[in-house]
Coordinates of C-alpha atoms in Angstrom, one line a residue:
M1 CA -25.4 -9.4 -26.0
L2 CA -23.1 -9.1 -23.0
K3 CA -20.5 -11.8 -22.7
G4 CA -16.9 -12.6 -22.0
N5 CA -14.7 -10.7 -19.6
V6 CA -16.7 -8.1 -17.6
P7 CA -14.6 -7.1 -14.6
I8 CA -15.9 -5.3 -11.5
L9 CA -14.3 -1.9 -11.3
A10 CA -12.5 -1.2 -8.0
T11 CA -13.0 2.2 -6.4
A12 CA -9.9 4.2 -5.6
F13 CA -9.7 6.4 -2.5
D14 CA -7.0 8.9 -1.4
K15 CA -5.4 8.8 2.0
L16 CA -8.3 10.8 3.5
G17 CA -10.9 8.4 2.1
N18 CA -12.1 10.5 -0.8
V19 CA -12.8 9.0 -4.2
D20 CA -9.6 9.3 -6.3
F21 CA -10.7 9.9 -9.9
T22 CA -7.2 10.1 -11.2
S23 CA -6.4 6.6 -10.1
I24 CA -9.8 5.3 -11.3
E25 CA -9.0 6.8 -14.8
K26 CA -5.6 4.9 -14.8
L27 CA -7.4 1.7 -14.0
V28 CA -10.0 2.2 -16.7
R29 CA -7.4 2.9 -19.3
F30 CA -5.5 -0.2 -18.2
L31 CA -8.6 -2.4 -18.6
L32 CA -9.4 -0.9 -22.0
S33 CA -5.8 -1.6 -23.1
Q34 CA -6.3 -5.3 -22.2
G35 CA -9.5 -5.6 -24.2
I36 CA -12.4 -6.2 -21.9
D37 CA -15.9 -7.0 -23.1
G38 CA -17.8 -4.8 -20.6
L39 CA -17.3 -3.2 -17.2
A40 CA -19.4 -3.4 -14.0
L41 CA -19.7 -0.7 -11.4
F42 CA -20.9 -0.5 -7.8
G43 CA -20.6 -4.3 -7.1
N44 CA -19.2 -5.8 -3.9
A45 CA -15.6 -5.5 -5.2
S46 CA -16.3 -1.9 -6.1
E47 CA -17.3 -1.1 -2.5
G48 CA -20.6 0.0 -3.9
Y49 CA -22.2 -0.4 -0.5
A50 CA -19.9 2.3 0.8
L51 CA -20.4 5.0 -1.9
T52 CA -22.8 7.8 -1.7
S53 CA -25.3 8.4 -4.5
G54 CA -23.4 11.5 -5.5
E55 CA -20.1 9.6 -5.6
K56 CA -21.7 6.9 -7.7
E57 CA -23.0 9.4 -10.2
A58 CA -19.6 11.2 -10.5
L59 CA -17.8 7.8 -10.8
F60 CA -20.2 6.6 -13.5
H61 CA -19.8 9.7 -15.6
C62 CA -16.0 9.5 -15.2
V63 CA -16.0 5.9 -16.5
K64 CA -18.5 6.5 -19.3
R65 CA -16.4 9.3 -20.6
L66 CA -13.5 7.0 -21.0
T67 CA -15.3 3.8 -22.2
G68 CA -17.6 5.2 -24.9
S69 CA -19.7 2.4 -26.3
L70 CA -18.4 -0.3 -24.0
P71 CA -21.3 -2.0 -22.2
L72 CA -21.6 -0.9 -18.6
V73 CA -23.3 -2.9 -15.9
A74 CA -24.4 -1.1 -12.8
A75 CA -25.2 -2.8 -9.5
A76 CA -28.5 -1.4 -8.4
G77 CA -31.4 -2.4 -6.1
G78 CA -32.7 -1.9 -2.6
A79 CA -34.6 -3.5 0.3
S80 CA -37.9 -3.1 -1.4
S81 CA -39.1 -3.0 -5.0
A82 CA -40.0 0.7 -4.7
V83 CA -36.4 1.5 -3.6
A84 CA -34.9 -0.7 -6.2
I85 CA -36.9 0.7 -9.1
E86 CA -35.7 4.2 -8.2
D87 CA -32.1 3.1 -8.1
I88 CA -32.3 1.1 -11.3
N89 CA -34.0 4.0 -13.2
R90 CA -31.2 6.3 -11.9
V91 CA -28.4 4.1 -13.4
K92 CA -30.4 3.7 -16.6
Q93 CA -30.6 7.5 -16.9
W94 CA -26.8 7.7 -16.4
G95 CA -26.2 5.4 -19.3
A96 CA -26.0 1.8 -18.0
Q97 CA -27.0 -0.9 -20.4
V98 CA -27.6 -3.6 -17.7
A99 CA -28.7 -3.3 -14.1
M100 CA -27.3 -6.1 -11.8
V101 CA -29.9 -6.6 -9.1
N102 CA -29.6 -8.6 -5.9
P103 CA -32.8 -9.7 -4.2
P104 CA -33.8 -7.7 -1.1
S105 CA -32.0 -8.9 2.0
V106 CA -32.9 -6.8 5.0
V107 CA -36.1 -8.7 5.4
K108 CA -35.3 -12.2 4.0
P109 CA -37.8 -13.0 1.2
G110 CA -39.1 -16.4 0.3
P111 CA -39.6 -17.6 -3.3
D112 CA -42.9 -15.7 -3.7
E113 CA -41.5 -12.4 -2.4
I114 CA -38.4 -12.8 -4.6
F115 CA -40.7 -13.3 -7.7
H116 CA -42.8 -10.3 -6.8
F117 CA -39.7 -8.1 -6.3
Y118 CA -38.3 -8.9 -9.8
R119 CA -41.8 -8.7 -11.3
D120 CA -42.2 -5.2 -10.1
I121 CA -38.8 -4.2 -11.4
C122 CA -39.4 -5.6 -14.8
H123 CA -42.7 -3.8 -15.1
A124 CA -41.3 -0.5 -14.0
C125 CA -37.8 -0.3 -15.5
D126 CA -36.7 -0.2 -19.2
I127 CA -33.3 -1.8 -18.9
E128 CA -31.8 -5.2 -19.2
I129 CA -31.8 -7.0 -15.9
M130 CA -29.1 -9.3 -14.5
I131 CA -30.2 -11.2 -11.4
Q132 CA -27.2 -11.5 -9.0
D133 CA -27.6 -14.8 -7.1
A134 CA -25.1 -14.3 -4.3
P135 CA -26.4 -15.8 -1.1
M136 CA -23.0 -15.7 0.7
M137 CA -23.3 -11.9 0.4
T138 CA -27.1 -11.4 0.8
G139 CA -28.1 -14.3 2.9
V140 CA -30.9 -15.0 0.4
T141 CA -30.9 -18.1 -1.7
I142 CA -32.9 -18.0 -5.0
P143 CA -34.1 -21.5 -5.9
V144 CA -33.5 -22.7 -9.4
T145 CA -37.3 -23.0 -9.9
T146 CA -37.8 -19.4 -9.0
L147 CA -35.0 -18.2 -11.3
V148 CA -36.5 -20.3 -14.2
K149 CA -40.0 -19.0 -13.5
L150 CA -38.7 -15.4 -13.5
C151 CA -36.7 -15.8 -16.8
Q152 CA -39.7 -17.4 -18.5
A153 CA -42.1 -14.7 -17.3
F154 CA -40.1 -11.5 -18.0
A155 CA -38.1 -10.8 -21.1
A156 CA -36.2 -8.0 -19.4
I157 CA -34.3 -10.6 -17.4
K158 CA -31.4 -11.3 -19.8
Y159 CA -28.6 -12.6 -17.5
I160 CA -28.0 -14.4 -14.2
K161 CA -24.7 -14.0 -12.3
V162 CA -24.5 -17.4 -10.5
E163 CA -22.6 -17.1 -7.2
Q164 CA -24.2 -19.8 -5.0
P165 CA -21.7 -22.6 -4.4
P166 CA -21.5 -25.1 -5.9
T167 CA -21.9 -22.8 -8.8
T168 CA -21.3 -25.6 -11.3
L169 CA -24.4 -27.6 -10.2
K170 CA -26.6 -24.5 -10.3
I171 CA -25.3 -23.5 -13.7
T172 CA -26.1 -26.9 -15.2
A173 CA -29.6 -26.9 -13.7
L174 CA -30.2 -23.4 -15.1
K175 CA -28.7 -24.3 -18.5
N176 CA -30.9 -27.5 -18.7
A177 CA -34.0 -25.5 -18.0
L178 CA -33.3 -22.3 -19.9
G179 CA -31.0 -23.3 -22.7
D180 CA -29.5 -20.2 -24.4
S181 CA -32.4 -18.0 -23.7
V182 CA -30.7 -16.3 -20.7
G183 CA -26.9 -15.6 -20.4
L184 CA -25.2 -17.2 -17.4
F185 CA -22.2 -15.5 -15.8
G186 CA -19.8 -16.7 -13.2
G187 CA -18.5 -14.7 -10.3
L188 CA -16.6 -15.5 -7.1
N189 CA -13.5 -13.9 -8.6
A190 CA -13.4 -16.5 -11.4
G191 CA -12.4 -19.2 -8.9
F192 CA -14.4 -21.8 -10.8
L193 CA -14.1 -20.3 -14.3
Y194 CA -12.8 -23.4 -16.1
E195 CA -15.6 -25.6 -14.7
E196 CA -18.2 -22.9 -15.3
L197 CA -17.1 -22.6 -19.0
R198 CA -17.6 -26.3 -19.4
R199 CA -21.0 -26.0 -17.9
G200 CA -22.1 -23.3 -20.3
V201 CA -21.5 -19.8 -18.9
I202 CA -21.0 -17.0 -21.5
G203 CA -18.7 -14.9 -19.4
T204 CA -17.4 -14.0 -16.0
M205 CA -17.4 -11.0 -13.7
P206 CA -14.3 -11.1 -11.5
A207 CA -12.2 -8.4 -9.8
C208 CA -10.4 -6.1 -12.2
E209 CA -6.6 -6.4 -11.6
F210 CA -6.1 -9.4 -13.8
P211 CA -8.0 -9.0 -17.1
D212 CA -5.1 -10.5 -19.0
V213 CA -5.5 -13.8 -17.0
I214 CA -9.2 -14.0 -17.8
N215 CA -8.7 -13.2 -21.4
A216 CA -6.0 -15.9 -21.7
I217 CA -8.4 -18.5 -20.2
L218 CA -11.3 -17.5 -22.4
R219 CA -9.3 -17.5 -25.6
A220 CA -7.7 -20.9 -24.7
F221 CA -11.1 -22.4 -23.9
A222 CA -12.2 -21.5 -27.4
R223 CA -9.3 -23.4 -28.9
N224 CA -8.6 -26.3 -26.5
E225 CA -10.1 -27.2 -23.2
Q226 CA -6.9 -28.7 -21.8
E227 CA -5.0 -25.5 -22.6
A228 CA -7.6 -23.5 -20.8
Q229 CA -7.4 -25.9 -17.8
A230 CA -3.7 -25.4 -17.6
Q231 CA -4.0 -21.6 -17.7
F232 CA -6.7 -21.7 -15.1
Y233 CA -4.8 -24.0 -12.7
R234 CA -1.7 -21.9 -13.0
Y235 CA -3.5 -18.9 -11.6
L236 CA -6.0 -20.6 -9.3
P237 CA -4.1 -19.9 -6.1
F238 CA -4.2 -16.1 -7.0
L239 CA -7.9 -16.2 -7.9
R240 CA -8.7 -18.1 -4.7
Y241 CA -6.7 -15.6 -2.6
G242 CA -8.7 -12.7 -3.8
V243 CA -12.1 -14.1 -2.8
Q244 CA -11.6 -14.2 1.0
P245 CA -14.6 -12.7 2.9
G246 CA -13.9 -9.4 4.6
I247 CA -10.4 -8.8 3.0
G248 CA -11.0 -9.6 -0.7
V249 CA -11.5 -5.9 -1.6
A250 CA -8.2 -5.0 0.2
I251 CA -6.3 -7.7 -1.6
H252 CA -7.5 -6.4 -5.0
K253 CA -6.5 -2.9 -4.1
T254 CA -3.2 -3.9 -2.7
V255 CA -2.3 -5.4 -6.1
L256 CA -3.5 -2.2 -7.9
H257 CA -1.5 0.0 -5.4
K258 CA 1.6 -2.2 -5.8
A259 CA 1.3 -1.8 -9.5
G260 CA 1.2 2.0 -9.3
I261 CA -2.3 2.3 -10.7
F262 CA -3.9 3.2 -7.4
A263 CA -2.2 5.9 -5.3
T264 CA -3.3 4.1 -2.1
D265 CA -4.9 0.8 -1.0
Y266 CA -7.4 2.5 1.3
V267 CA -10.6 0.7 1.9
R268 CA -13.8 2.0 3.5
E269 CA -15.2 0.2 6.5
P270 CA -16.7 -2.3 7.0
A271 CA -14.1 -3.7 4.5
K272 CA -10.8 -4.4 6.3
P273 CA -7.2 -3.7 5.4
I274 CA -4.9 -6.6 5.2
D275 CA -2.2 -7.3 7.8
D276 CA 1.5 -7.6 7.2
I277 CA 1.5 -11.4 7.0
T278 CA -1.3 -11.3 4.4
R279 CA 0.7 -8.6 2.5
D280 CA 3.8 -10.9 2.4
E281 CA 1.7 -13.9 1.3
L282 CA 0.3 -11.8 -1.5
Q283 CA 3.7 -10.6 -2.5
N284 CA 5.1 -14.1 -2.7
L285 CA 2.0 -15.2 -4.7
T286 CA 2.2 -12.4 -7.3
A287 CA 6.0 -12.6 -7.6
A288 CA 5.5 -16.1 -9.0
L289 CA 3.1 -15.1 -11.7
P290 CA 3.3 -12.8 -14.7
L291 CA 0.5 -10.1 -14.5
A292 CA 0.0 -7.3 -17.0
V293 CA -1.0 -4.9 -14.2
F294 CA 2.6 -4.6 -13.1
G295 CA 3.6 -3.1 -16.4
A296 CA 0.7 -0.7 -16.7
S297 CA 1.1 2.1 -14.1
Q298 CA 1.4 4.8 -16.7

């Protein structure tokens, strides 16, 4: 079962905007050296929305070659169930163990349409499904009652990534209704990880430049909640800084570039690069914190 620290892999680009596989390999090796529990590709923090299908396939195979049996989660889906089924079956064929699927969002669905969408996927796809509940990104809110109904109806739905603020309240409602039958994951760059752990999540899926921080919080929580709280509060300003809409991807890549893992901090539009003031703020923030990424450029 997928659990623990499952970061979202950032996608490196060279100065011309082409996928930089050398930098991606450096990042994957760094993550493996830190001891992650799984790895997610093509999510929002991966700029998956800006990658072609050919780039995605090449990137997946590059990562799979390095990660071996490590569980791989691939974001897949589409604006209709027919499109989503094709995309999900594609990542299954590549070797993904879990498909992370947002509801359709071009035409905003209601609860019935959301149910039909995931029903069609579960009937047509032979892969574990993670529902990504991220209304700040999709503009679609999935009610707790709909999520519970889906999980009780379809065994293929194994996980929910809960990213509707306040995540804590939704996690508790889902936990009360579903118990341990479905694994709940946190997101939003682990900005509520401590509280989410207390509410019953089995893992988190943050950005990828701070696996050591997430591992430390998870290990501490297993020993002593107060120790985990102290670790979490120490890094909370950093976690918060990386979740800013529009520039969050650039912030993650700036850290990876500064650490020497990525050759550039290039982002593809519509993501935005950060300005000099933001760069200085990030420098001041990271200078005050020990992060393993800054010793892992080789």
